[in-house]
Short mmCIF file of C-alpha atoms in Angstrom, two decimals:
data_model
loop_
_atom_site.label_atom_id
_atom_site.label_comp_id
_atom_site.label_asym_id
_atom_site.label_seq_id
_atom_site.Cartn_x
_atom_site.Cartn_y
_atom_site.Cartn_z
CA UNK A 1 -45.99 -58.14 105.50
CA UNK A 2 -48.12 -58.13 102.43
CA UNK A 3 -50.97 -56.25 103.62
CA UNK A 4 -48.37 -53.46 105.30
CA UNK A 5 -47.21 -53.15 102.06
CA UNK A 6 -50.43 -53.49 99.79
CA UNK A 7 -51.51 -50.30 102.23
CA UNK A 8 -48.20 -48.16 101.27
CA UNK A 9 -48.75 -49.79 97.44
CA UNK A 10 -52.11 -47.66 97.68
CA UNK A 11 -50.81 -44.58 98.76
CA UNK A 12 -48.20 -44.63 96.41
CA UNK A 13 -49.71 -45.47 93.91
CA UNK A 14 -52.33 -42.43 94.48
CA UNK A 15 -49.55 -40.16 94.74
CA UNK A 16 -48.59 -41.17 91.08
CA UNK A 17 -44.94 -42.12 92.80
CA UNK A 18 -43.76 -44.66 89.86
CA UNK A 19 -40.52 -45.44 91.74
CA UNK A 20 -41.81 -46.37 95.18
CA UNK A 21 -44.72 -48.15 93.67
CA UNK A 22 -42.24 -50.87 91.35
CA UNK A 23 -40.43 -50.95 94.14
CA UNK A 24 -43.28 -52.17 96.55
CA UNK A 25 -44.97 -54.09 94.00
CA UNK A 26 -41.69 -55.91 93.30
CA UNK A 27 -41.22 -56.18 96.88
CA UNK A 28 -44.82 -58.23 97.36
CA UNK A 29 -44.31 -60.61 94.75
CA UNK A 30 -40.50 -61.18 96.23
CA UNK A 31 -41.87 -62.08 99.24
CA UNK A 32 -44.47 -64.46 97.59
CA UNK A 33 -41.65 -66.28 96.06
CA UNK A 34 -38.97 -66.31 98.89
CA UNK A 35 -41.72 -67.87 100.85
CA UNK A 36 -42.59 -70.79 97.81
CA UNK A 37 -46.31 -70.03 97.75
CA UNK A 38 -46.45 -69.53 94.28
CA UNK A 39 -50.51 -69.40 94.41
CA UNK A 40 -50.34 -66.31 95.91
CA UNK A 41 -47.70 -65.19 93.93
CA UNK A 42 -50.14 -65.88 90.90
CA UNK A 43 -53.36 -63.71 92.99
CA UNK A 44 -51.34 -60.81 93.84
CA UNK A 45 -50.39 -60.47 90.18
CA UNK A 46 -53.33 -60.79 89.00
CA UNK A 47 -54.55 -57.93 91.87
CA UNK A 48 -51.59 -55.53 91.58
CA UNK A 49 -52.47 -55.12 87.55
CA UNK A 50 -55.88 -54.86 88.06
CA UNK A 51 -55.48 -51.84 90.68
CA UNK A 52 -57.29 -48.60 89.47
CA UNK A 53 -55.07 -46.07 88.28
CA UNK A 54 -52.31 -48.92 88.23
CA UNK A 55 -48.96 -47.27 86.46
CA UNK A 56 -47.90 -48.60 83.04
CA UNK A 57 -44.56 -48.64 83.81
CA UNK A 58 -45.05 -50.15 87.46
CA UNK A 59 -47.08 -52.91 85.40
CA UNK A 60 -44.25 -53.54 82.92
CA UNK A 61 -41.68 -54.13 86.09
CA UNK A 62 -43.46 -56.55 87.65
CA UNK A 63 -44.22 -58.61 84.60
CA UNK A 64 -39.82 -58.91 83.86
CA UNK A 65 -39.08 -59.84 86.99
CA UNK A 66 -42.17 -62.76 87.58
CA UNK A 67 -40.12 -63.64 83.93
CA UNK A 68 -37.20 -63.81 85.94
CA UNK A 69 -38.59 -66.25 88.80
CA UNK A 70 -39.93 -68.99 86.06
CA UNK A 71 -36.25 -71.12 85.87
CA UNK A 72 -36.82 -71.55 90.25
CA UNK A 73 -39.75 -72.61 89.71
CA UNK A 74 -39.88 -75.76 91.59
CA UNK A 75 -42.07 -77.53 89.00
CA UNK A 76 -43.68 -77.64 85.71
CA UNK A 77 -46.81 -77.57 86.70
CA UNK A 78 -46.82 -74.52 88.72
CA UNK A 79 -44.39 -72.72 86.11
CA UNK A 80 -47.19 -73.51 83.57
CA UNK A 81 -49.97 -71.96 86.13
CA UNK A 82 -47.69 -68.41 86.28
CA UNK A 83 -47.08 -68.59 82.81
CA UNK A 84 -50.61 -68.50 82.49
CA UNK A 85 -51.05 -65.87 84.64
CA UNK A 86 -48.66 -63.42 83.30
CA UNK A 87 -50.28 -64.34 79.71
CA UNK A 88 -53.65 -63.02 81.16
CA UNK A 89 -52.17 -60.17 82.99
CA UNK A 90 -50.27 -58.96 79.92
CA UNK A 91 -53.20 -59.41 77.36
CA UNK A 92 -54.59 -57.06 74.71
CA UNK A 93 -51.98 -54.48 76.52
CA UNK A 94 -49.65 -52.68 74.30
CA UNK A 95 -46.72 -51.64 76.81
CA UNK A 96 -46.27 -55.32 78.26
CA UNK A 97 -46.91 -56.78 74.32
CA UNK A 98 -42.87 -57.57 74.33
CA UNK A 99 -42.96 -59.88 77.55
CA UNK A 100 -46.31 -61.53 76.27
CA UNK A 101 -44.46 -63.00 73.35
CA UNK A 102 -41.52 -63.79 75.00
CA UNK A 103 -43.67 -65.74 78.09
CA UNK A 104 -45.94 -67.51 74.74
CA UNK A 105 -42.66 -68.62 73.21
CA UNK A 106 -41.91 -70.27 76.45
CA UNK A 107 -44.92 -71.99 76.87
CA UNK A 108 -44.64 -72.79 73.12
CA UNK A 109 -41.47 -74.17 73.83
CA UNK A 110 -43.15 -76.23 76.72
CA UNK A 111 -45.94 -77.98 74.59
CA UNK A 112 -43.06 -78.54 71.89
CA UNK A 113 -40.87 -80.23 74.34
CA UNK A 114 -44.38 -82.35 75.43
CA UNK A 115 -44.39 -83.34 71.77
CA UNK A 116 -47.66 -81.49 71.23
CA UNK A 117 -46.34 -79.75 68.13
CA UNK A 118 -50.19 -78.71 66.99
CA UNK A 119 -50.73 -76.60 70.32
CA UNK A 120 -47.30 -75.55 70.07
CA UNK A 121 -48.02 -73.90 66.24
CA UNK A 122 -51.33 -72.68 67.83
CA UNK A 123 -49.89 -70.63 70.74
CA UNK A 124 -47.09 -69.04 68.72
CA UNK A 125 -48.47 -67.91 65.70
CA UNK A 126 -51.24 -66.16 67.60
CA UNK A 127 -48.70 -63.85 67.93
CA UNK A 128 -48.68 -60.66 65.39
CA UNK A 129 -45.37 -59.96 66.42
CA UNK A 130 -44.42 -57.46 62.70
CA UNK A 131 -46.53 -54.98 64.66
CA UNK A 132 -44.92 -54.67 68.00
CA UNK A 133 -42.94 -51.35 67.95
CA UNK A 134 -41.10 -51.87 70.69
CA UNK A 135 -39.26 -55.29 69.51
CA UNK A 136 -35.67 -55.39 67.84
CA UNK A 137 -36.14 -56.11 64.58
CA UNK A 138 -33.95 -59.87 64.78
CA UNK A 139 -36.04 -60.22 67.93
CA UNK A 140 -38.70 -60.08 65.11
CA UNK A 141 -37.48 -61.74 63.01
CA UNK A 142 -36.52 -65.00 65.14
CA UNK A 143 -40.25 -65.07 66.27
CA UNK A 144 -41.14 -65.94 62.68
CA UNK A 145 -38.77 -67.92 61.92
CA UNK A 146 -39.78 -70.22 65.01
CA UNK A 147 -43.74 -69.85 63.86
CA UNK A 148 -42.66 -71.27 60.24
CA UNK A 149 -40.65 -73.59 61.85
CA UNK A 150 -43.51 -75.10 63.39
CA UNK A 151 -45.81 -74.87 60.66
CA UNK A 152 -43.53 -76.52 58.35
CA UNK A 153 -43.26 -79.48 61.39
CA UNK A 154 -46.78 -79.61 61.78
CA UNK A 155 -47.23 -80.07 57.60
CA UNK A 156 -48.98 -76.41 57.56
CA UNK A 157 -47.24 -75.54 54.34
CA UNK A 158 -49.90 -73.09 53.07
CA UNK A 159 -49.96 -71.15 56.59
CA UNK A 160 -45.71 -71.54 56.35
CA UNK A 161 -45.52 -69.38 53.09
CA UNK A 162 -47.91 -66.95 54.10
CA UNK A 163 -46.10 -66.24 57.77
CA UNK A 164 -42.36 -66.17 55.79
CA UNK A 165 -43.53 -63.29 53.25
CA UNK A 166 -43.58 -61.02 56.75
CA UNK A 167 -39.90 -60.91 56.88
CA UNK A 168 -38.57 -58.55 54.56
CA UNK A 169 -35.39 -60.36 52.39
CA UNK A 170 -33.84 -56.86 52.22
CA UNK A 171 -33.22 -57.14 55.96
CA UNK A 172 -31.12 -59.94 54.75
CA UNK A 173 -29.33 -57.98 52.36
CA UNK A 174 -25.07 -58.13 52.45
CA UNK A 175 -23.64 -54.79 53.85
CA UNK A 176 -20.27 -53.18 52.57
CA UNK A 177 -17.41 -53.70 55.38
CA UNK A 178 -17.07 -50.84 57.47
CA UNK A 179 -13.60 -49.35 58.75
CA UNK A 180 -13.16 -49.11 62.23
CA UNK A 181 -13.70 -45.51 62.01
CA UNK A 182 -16.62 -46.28 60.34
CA UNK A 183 -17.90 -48.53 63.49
CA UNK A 184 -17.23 -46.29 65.96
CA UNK A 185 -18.87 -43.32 64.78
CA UNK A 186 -21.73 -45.76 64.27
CA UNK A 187 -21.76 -46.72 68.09
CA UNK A 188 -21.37 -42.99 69.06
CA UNK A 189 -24.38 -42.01 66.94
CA UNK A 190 -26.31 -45.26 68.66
CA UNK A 191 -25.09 -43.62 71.77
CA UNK A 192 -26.60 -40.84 71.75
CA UNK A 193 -30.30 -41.88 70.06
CA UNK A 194 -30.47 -44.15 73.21
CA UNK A 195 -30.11 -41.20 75.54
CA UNK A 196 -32.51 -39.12 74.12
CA UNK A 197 -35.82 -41.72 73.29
CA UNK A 198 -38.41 -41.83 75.88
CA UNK A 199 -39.83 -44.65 77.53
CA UNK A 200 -42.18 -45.68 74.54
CA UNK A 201 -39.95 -46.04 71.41
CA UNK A 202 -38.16 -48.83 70.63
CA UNK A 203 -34.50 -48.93 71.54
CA UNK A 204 -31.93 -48.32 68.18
CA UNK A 205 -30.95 -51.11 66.27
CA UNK A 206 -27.00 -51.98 67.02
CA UNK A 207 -25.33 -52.87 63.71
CA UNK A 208 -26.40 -56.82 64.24
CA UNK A 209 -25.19 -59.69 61.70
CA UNK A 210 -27.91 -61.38 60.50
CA UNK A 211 -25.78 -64.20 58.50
CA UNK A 212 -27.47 -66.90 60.70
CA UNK A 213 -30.82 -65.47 60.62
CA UNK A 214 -30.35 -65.51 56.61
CA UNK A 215 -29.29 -68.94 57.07
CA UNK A 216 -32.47 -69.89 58.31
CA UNK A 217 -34.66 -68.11 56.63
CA UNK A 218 -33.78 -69.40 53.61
CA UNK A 219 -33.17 -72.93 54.82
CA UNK A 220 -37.31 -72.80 55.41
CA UNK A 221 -37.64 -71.02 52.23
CA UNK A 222 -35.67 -74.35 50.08
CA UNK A 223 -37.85 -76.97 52.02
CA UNK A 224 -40.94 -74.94 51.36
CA UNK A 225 -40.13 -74.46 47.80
CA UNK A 226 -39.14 -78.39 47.15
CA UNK A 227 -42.55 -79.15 49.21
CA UNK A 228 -44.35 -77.46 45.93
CA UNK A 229 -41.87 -78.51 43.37
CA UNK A 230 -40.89 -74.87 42.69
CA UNK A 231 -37.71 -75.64 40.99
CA UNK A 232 -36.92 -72.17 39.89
CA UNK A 233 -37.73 -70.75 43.13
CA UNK A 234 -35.55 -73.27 45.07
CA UNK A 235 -32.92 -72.54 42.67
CA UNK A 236 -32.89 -68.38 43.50
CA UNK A 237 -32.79 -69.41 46.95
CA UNK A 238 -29.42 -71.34 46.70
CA UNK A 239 -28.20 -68.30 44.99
CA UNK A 240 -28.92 -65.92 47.78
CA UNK A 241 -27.17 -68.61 50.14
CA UNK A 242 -24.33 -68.61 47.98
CA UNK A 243 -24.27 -64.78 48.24
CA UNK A 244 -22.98 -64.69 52.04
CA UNK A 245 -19.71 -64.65 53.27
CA UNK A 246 -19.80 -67.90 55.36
CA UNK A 247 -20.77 -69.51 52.60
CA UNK A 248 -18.20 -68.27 50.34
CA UNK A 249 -15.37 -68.60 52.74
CA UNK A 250 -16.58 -72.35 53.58
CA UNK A 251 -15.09 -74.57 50.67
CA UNK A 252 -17.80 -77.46 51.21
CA UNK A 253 -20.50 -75.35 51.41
CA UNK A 254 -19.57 -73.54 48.84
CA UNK A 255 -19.53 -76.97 46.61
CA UNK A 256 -22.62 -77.87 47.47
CA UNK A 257 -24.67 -74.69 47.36
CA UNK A 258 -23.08 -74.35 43.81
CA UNK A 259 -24.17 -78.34 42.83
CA UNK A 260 -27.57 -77.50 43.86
CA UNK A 261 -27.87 -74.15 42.05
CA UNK A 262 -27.22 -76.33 38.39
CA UNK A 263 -29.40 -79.25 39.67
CA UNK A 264 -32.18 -77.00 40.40
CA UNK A 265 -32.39 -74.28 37.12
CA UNK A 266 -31.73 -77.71 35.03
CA UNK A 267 -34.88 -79.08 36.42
CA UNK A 268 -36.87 -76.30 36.56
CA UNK A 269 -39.38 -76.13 33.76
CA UNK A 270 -38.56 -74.00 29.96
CA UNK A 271 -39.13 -70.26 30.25
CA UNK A 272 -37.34 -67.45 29.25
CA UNK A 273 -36.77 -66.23 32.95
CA UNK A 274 -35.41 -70.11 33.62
CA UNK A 275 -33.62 -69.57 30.44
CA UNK A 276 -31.81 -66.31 31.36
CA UNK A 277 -31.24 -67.82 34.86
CA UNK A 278 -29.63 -70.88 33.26
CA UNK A 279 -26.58 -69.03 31.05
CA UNK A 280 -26.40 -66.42 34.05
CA UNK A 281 -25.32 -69.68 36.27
CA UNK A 282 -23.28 -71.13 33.09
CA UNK A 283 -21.65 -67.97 33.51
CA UNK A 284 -20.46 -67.98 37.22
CA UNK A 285 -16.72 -68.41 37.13
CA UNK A 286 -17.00 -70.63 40.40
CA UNK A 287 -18.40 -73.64 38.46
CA UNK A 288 -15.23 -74.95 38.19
CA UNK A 289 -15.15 -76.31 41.74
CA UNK A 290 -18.10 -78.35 39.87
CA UNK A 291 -16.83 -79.25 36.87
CA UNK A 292 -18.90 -82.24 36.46
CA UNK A 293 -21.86 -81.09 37.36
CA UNK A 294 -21.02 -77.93 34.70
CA UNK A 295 -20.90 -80.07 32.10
CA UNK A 296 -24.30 -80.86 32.64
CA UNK A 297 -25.52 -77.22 32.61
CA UNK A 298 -23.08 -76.94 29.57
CA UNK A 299 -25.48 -79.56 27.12
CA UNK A 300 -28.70 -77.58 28.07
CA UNK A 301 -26.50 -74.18 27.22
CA UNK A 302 -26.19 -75.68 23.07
CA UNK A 303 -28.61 -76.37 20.60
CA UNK A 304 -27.38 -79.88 20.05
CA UNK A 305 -29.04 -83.15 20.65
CA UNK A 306 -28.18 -84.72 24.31
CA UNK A 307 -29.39 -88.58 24.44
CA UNK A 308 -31.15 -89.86 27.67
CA UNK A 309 -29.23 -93.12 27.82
CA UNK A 310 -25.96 -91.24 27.56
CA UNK A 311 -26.78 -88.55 30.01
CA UNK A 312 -28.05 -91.32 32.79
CA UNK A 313 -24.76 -93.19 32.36
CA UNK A 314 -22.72 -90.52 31.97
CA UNK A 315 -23.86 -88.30 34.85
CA UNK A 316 -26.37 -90.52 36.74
CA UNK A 317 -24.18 -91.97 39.42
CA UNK A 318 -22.43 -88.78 40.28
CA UNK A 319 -26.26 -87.41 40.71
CA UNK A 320 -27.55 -90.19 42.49
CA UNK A 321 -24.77 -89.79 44.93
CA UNK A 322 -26.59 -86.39 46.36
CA UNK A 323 -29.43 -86.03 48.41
CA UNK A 324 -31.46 -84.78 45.31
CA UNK A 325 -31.57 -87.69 43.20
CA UNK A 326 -32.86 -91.36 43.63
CA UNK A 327 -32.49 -93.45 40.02
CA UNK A 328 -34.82 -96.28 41.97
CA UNK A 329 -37.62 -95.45 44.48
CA UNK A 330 -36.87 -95.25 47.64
CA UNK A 331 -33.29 -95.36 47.71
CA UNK A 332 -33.05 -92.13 50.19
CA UNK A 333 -34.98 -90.61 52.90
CA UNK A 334 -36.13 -87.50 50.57
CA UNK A 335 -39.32 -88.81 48.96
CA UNK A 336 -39.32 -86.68 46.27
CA UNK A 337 -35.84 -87.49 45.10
CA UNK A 338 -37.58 -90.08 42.53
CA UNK A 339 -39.59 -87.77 41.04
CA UNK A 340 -36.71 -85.34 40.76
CA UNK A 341 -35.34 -87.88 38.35
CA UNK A 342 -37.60 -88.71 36.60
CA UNK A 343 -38.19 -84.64 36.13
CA UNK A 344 -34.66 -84.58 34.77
CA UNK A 345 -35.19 -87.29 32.42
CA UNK A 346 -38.17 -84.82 30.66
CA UNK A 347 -36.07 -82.12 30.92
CA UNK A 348 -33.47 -83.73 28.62
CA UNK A 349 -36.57 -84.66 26.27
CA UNK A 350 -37.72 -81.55 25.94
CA UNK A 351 -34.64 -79.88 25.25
CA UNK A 352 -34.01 -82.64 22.53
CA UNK A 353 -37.56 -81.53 21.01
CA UNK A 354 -36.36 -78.18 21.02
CA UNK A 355 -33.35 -78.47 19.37
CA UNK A 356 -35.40 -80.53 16.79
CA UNK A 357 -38.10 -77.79 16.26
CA UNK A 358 -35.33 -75.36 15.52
CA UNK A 359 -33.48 -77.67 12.56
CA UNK A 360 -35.99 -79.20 11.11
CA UNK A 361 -39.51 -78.04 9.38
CA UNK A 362 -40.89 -81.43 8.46
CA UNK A 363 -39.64 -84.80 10.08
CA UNK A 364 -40.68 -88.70 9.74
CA UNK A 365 -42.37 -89.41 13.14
CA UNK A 366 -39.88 -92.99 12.95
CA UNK A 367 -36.76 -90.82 12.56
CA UNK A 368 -38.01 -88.46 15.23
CA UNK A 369 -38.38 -91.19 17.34
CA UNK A 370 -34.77 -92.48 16.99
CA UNK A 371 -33.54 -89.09 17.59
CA UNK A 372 -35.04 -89.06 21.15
CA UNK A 373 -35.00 -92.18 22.16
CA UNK A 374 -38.27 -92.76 22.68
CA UNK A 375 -41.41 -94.72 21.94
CA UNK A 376 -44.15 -93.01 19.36
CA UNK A 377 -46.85 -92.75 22.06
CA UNK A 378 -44.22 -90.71 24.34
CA UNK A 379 -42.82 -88.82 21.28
CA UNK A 380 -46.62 -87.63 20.51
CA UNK A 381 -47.01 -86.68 24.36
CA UNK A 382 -43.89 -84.35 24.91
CA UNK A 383 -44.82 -82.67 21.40
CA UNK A 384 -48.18 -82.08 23.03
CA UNK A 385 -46.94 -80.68 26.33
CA UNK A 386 -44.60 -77.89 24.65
CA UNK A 387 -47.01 -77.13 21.86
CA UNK A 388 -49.49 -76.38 24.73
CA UNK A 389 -46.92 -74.41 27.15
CA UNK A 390 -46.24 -72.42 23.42
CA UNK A 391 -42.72 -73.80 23.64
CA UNK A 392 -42.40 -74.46 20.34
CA UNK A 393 -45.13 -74.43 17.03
CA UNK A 394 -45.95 -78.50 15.99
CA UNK A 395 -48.50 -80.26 14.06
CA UNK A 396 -48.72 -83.96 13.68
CA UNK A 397 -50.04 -85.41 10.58
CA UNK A 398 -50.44 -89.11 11.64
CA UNK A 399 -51.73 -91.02 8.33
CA UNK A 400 -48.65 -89.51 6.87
CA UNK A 401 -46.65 -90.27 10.04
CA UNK A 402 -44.82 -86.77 9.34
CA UNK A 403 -44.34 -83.94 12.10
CA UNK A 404 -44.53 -80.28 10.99
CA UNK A 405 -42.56 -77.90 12.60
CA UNK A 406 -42.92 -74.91 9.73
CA UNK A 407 -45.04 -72.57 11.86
CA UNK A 408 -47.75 -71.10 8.30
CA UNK A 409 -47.42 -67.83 8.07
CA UNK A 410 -50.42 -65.33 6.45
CA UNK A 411 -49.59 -62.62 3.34
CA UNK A 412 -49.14 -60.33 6.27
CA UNK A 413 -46.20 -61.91 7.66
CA UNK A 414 -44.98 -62.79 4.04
CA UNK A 415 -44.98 -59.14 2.79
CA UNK A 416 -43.50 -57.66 6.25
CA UNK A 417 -40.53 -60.46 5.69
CA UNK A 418 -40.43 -59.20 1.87
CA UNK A 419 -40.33 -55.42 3.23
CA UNK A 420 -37.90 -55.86 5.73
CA UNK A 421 -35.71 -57.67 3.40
CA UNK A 422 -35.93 -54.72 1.25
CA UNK A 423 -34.78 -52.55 3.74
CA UNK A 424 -31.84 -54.20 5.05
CA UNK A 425 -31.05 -54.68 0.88
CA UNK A 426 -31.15 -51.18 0.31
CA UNK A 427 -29.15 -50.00 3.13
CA UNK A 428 -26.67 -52.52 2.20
CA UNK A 429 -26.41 -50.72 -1.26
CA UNK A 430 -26.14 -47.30 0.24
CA UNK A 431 -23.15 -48.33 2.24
CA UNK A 432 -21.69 -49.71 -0.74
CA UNK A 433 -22.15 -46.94 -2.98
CA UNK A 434 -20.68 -44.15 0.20
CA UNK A 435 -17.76 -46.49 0.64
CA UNK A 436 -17.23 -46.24 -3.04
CA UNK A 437 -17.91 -42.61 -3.50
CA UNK A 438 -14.87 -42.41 -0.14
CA UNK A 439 -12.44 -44.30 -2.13
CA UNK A 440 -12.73 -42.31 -5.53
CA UNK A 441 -12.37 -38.91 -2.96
CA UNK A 442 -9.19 -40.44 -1.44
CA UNK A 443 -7.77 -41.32 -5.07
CA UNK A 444 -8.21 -38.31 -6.09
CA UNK A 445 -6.53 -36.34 -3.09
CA UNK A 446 -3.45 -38.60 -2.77
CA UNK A 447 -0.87 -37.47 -5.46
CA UNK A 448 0.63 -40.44 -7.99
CA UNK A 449 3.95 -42.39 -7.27
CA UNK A 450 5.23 -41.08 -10.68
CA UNK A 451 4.78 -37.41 -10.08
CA UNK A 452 5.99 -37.89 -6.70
CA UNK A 453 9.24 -38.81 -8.08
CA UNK A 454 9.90 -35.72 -10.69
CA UNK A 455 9.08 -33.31 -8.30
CA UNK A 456 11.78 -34.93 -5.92
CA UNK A 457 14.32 -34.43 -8.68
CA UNK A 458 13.53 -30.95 -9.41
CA UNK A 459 14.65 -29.94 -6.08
#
């Protein structure tokens, strides 16, 4: 039966007859399958595509519907050996690109399943899937979100980042709500695109909701982020979360995203973007589902002291109750939730020193000391840190045991202060002396109480 038909396949084929030819190719590697020889299922597909002069589109049809035999497939040994053979049929060829990643995320899936997680990350991100024109864009988009998946499995964090930056966040981006209207002339539109693209363009993009795409993405994005202690960064990552409907319309969620926003710009390390960020989140009206936990963000909001014993007794077993802070090592499965603490702890410090810097030019290093709570040796160090990271301006004296906060200024700065001074002084005195020059005008126009009264009389 297969040779009768491998002869019409030729003539067919010759003739440039694309529907006779699927149809008879199809036909051939039906009959391989109906009859469970699934070797020569694997030759004749390798033979068909290999044809001279063999049609794209004939090529293509026989690829989706081998695809379609892989769940009979009576085991996993011969589903691997077609699987292998459609991944050499469909190589370094653009029209069948489409069923080449979807037959390498099933053997991906495969090795995964095997617990082979390294030749799993291997086969999939081979895949340069941004470029295939003829893929959906979530189809995309869930391709490499699997590869960083695996990557972040396997412990590749570096190859992670660099395979997330390919999906563009603005694909993520929250639409206005459409009206029905709206929606339907949408559809019609999509309608009529689809009926008038040829073969080779991708099909339109329905209007898709990408909420659990988003989801995921930046799920990867927050693990990636903690991996390299990227406070900040994990911290604008809970606020796009918290910018998506579910989220908002999910009380619980919505609790926890907003817990994890505070923890995260409170640990993250003195800038003025982390600044900014900070009273932009003291600022969200929603904290108050959080009030404890905006009290917190509230002491780093003043200029006022904020001792570390108070704050750990105060706040610490509320905060230890999460999944992002451990007060002892290895209280939770999160490694790094330790270290988060003990972050926290300097964060408190350093706002302390801060708030120092700004009242005080010249302090006792023993009264400084009492203010934070701290030994000298550790006093010295966090002055050291912030002077470097230009925080704030410090110089220690130590025979004298005095801390200098007065940053010295040169006759340059002195004179520009004296000139500016000036300025202000003088414009002061020229608003004084038009608001006086206005009142003697008014005086003069408004007749007096006395006259008023004669002239009343008179008439």
């Amino acid at each position: 039966a297969i040779e009768k038909l491998l002869a019409l396949e030729k003539q067919t084929r010759q003739a440039s007859d694309l529907a006779s030819t699927s149809r008879i190719i199809v036909e051939i590697i039906t009959i391989c399958k109906e009859s469970g020889d699934w070797s020569l299922l694997n030759e004749q597909v390798l033979l068909l595509s290999k044809k001279h002069g063999q049609l794209k589109q004939a090529t293509t049809k026989m690829v989706q519907v081998v695809m379609g035999f892989l769940d009979d497939v009576p085991n996993l040994e011969t589903k691997l050996s077609v699987i292998e053979t459609l991944r050499t049929v469909t190589e370094g060829k653009i029209f069948v690109e489409v069923e080449r990643a979807r037959v390498t995320r099933i053997l991906s899936d495969i090795k995964k399943e095997q617990g082979d997680i390294k030749a799993a990350t291997d086969i999939l991100c081979e895949l340069q899937v941004e470029t295939f024109g003829s893929m959906s864009r979530r189809e995309k988009t869930e391709f490499i979100l699997e590869q960083v998946a695996l990557c972040i499995e396997s412990g590749e964090w570096t190859q992670a980042g660099i395979l997330s930056r390919k999906i563009s966040t603005r694909y993520f981006a929250r639409k206005p709500k459409k009206t029905p209207e709206q929606l339907e002339k949408d559809e019609k539109e999509r309608k009529e695109k689809e009926k008038k693209r040829s073969a080779d363009e991708p099909p339109p993009e329905p209007e898709d909701n990408v909420t659990d795409l988003k989801l995921r993405y930046y799920e990867q994005q927050i693990a990636i982020a903690k991996h390299e202690d990227k406070y900040l960064d994990v911290c604008k990552h809970y606020r796009q979360v918290l910018d998506t409907e579910a989220v908002e319309e999910n009380p619980d969620q919505l609790r926890a995203v907003l817990q994890r926003i505070i923890y995260f710009v409170i640990l993250a390390p003195y800038d003025n973007e982390q600044s900014d960020l900070l009273h932009r989140v003291h600022k969200d009206t929603r904290n108050t589902q959080v009030e404890h936990d905006a009290s917190l963000l509230k002491l780093f909001t003043i200029p006022e002291l904020m001792r570390w014993p108070m704050v750990s007794q105060q706040f610490g077993p509320h905060l230890c109750s999460t999944d992002v802070f451990d007060a002892e090592k290895g209280q939770s499965n999160d490694p790094k939730a330790y270290q988060r603490w003990g972050d926290l702890r300097k964060r408190v410090i350093e706002h302390n020193v801060r708030v120092v810097a700004k009242y005080y030019t010249r302090i006792q290093v023993p009264r400084l000391t009492q203010l934070l709570d701290l030994g000298e040796e550790e006093t010295e160090k966090y002055i050291s840190e912030l002077v470097t990271a230009k925080t704030i301006y410090a110089k220690i004296d130590r025979p004298a045991r005095i801390v200098n906060f007065a940053k010295p200024r040169d006759a340059d700065d002195v004179l520009n202060e004296w000139s500016g001074d000036m300025k202000s002084l003088l414009g002061l005195l020229e608003r004084i002396d038009h608001l006086i020059t206005k009142e003697e005008m008014m005086a003069r126009i408004q007749p007096v109480r006395g006259e008023k009264g004669k002239t009343a009389k008179a008439h």
